Amino acid sequence: MAGTWARRRRLTSLAAVEAAAATTTAVVVEKEAEAMAEVMASHADVVPGVEAKG
């Protein structure tokens, strides 16, 4: 039984790590998108076809 319990604990820990990594990745992607939007908005006058956000 101890082996089964340890295996479950490892799987639970792995699931928690994967969930944390997915959350971290989502936050990073969101922050990068916000930063890119700011850059695009600040360069709207020099980038054809991009409108400045007000």
mmCIF file of C-alpha atoms in Angstrom:
data_model
loop_
_atom_site.group_PDB
_atom_site.id
_atom_site.type_symbol
_atom_site.label_atom_id
_atom_site.label_comp_id
_atom_site.label_asym_id
_atom_site.label_seq_id
_atom_site.Cartn_x
_atom_site.Cartn_y
_atom_site.Cartn_z
ATOM 1 C CA MET A 1 0.000 0.000 0.000
ATOM 2 C CA ALA A 2 2.856 2.412 0.700
ATOM 3 C CA GLY A 3 3.956 2.183 -2.939
ATOM 4 C CA THR A 4 0.476 3.067 -4.177
ATOM 5 C CA TRP A 5 0.233 6.032 -1.811
ATOM 6 C CA ALA A 6 3.645 7.332 -2.902
ATOM 7 C CA ARG A 7 2.690 6.929 -6.561
ATOM 8 C CA ARG A 8 -0.534 8.887 -6.013
ATOM 9 C CA ARG A 9 1.364 11.597 -4.175
ATOM 10 C CA ARG A 10 3.866 11.914 -7.041
ATOM 11 C CA LEU A 11 1.056 12.114 -9.598
ATOM 12 C CA THR A 12 -0.736 14.750 -7.523
ATOM 13 C CA SER A 13 2.486 16.733 -7.200
ATOM 14 C CA LEU A 14 3.098 16.441 -10.937
ATOM 15 C CA ALA A 15 -0.429 17.647 -11.668
ATOM 16 C CA ALA A 16 0.098 20.628 -9.362
ATOM 17 C CA VAL A 17 3.397 21.500 -11.065
ATOM 18 C CA GLU A 18 1.791 21.209 -14.505
ATOM 19 C CA ALA A 19 -1.124 23.410 -13.430
ATOM 20 C CA ALA A 20 1.242 26.021 -12.009
ATOM 21 C CA ALA A 21 3.326 25.969 -15.187
ATOM 22 C CA ALA A 22 0.218 26.412 -17.341
ATOM 23 C CA THR A 23 -0.923 29.343 -15.202
ATOM 24 C CA THR A 24 2.533 30.933 -15.311
ATOM 25 C CA THR A 25 2.693 30.477 -19.081
ATOM 26 C CA ALA A 26 -0.733 32.078 -19.505
ATOM 27 C CA VAL A 27 0.315 35.078 -17.408
ATOM 28 C CA VAL A 28 3.568 35.488 -19.338
ATOM 29 C CA VAL A 29 1.755 35.298 -22.688
ATOM 30 C CA GLU A 30 -0.790 37.860 -21.492
ATOM 31 C CA LYS A 31 1.950 40.238 -20.292
ATOM 32 C CA GLU A 32 3.834 39.855 -23.582
ATOM 33 C CA ALA A 33 0.650 40.632 -25.526
ATOM 34 C CA GLU A 34 0.065 43.754 -23.419
ATOM 35 C CA ALA A 35 3.669 44.874 -23.942
ATOM 36 C CA MET A 36 3.415 44.310 -27.695
ATOM 37 C CA ALA A 37 0.156 46.283 -27.826
ATOM 38 C CA GLU A 38 1.879 49.171 -26.048
ATOM 39 C CA VAL A 39 4.806 49.065 -28.453
ATOM 40 C CA MET A 40 2.501 48.960 -31.464
ATOM 41 C CA ALA A 41 0.443 51.847 -30.107
ATOM 42 C CA SER A 42 3.525 53.951 -29.401
ATOM 43 C CA HIS A 43 4.835 53.303 -32.916
ATOM 44 C CA ALA A 44 1.526 53.796 -34.712
ATOM 45 C CA ASP A 45 2.814 56.918 -36.428
ATOM 46 C CA VAL A 46 5.724 55.036 -38.001
ATOM 47 C CA VAL A 47 4.057 51.685 -38.709
ATOM 48 C CA PRO A 48 1.721 51.842 -41.717
ATOM 49 C CA GLY A 49 -1.720 50.383 -41.109
ATOM 50 C CA VAL A 50 -1.548 50.562 -37.315
ATOM 51 C CA GLU A 51 -3.861 52.957 -35.545
ATOM 52 C CA ALA A 52 -2.896 54.572 -32.259
ATOM 53 C CA LYS A 53 -4.917 53.482 -29.257
ATOM 54 C CA GLY A 54 -6.229 56.324 -27.177
#
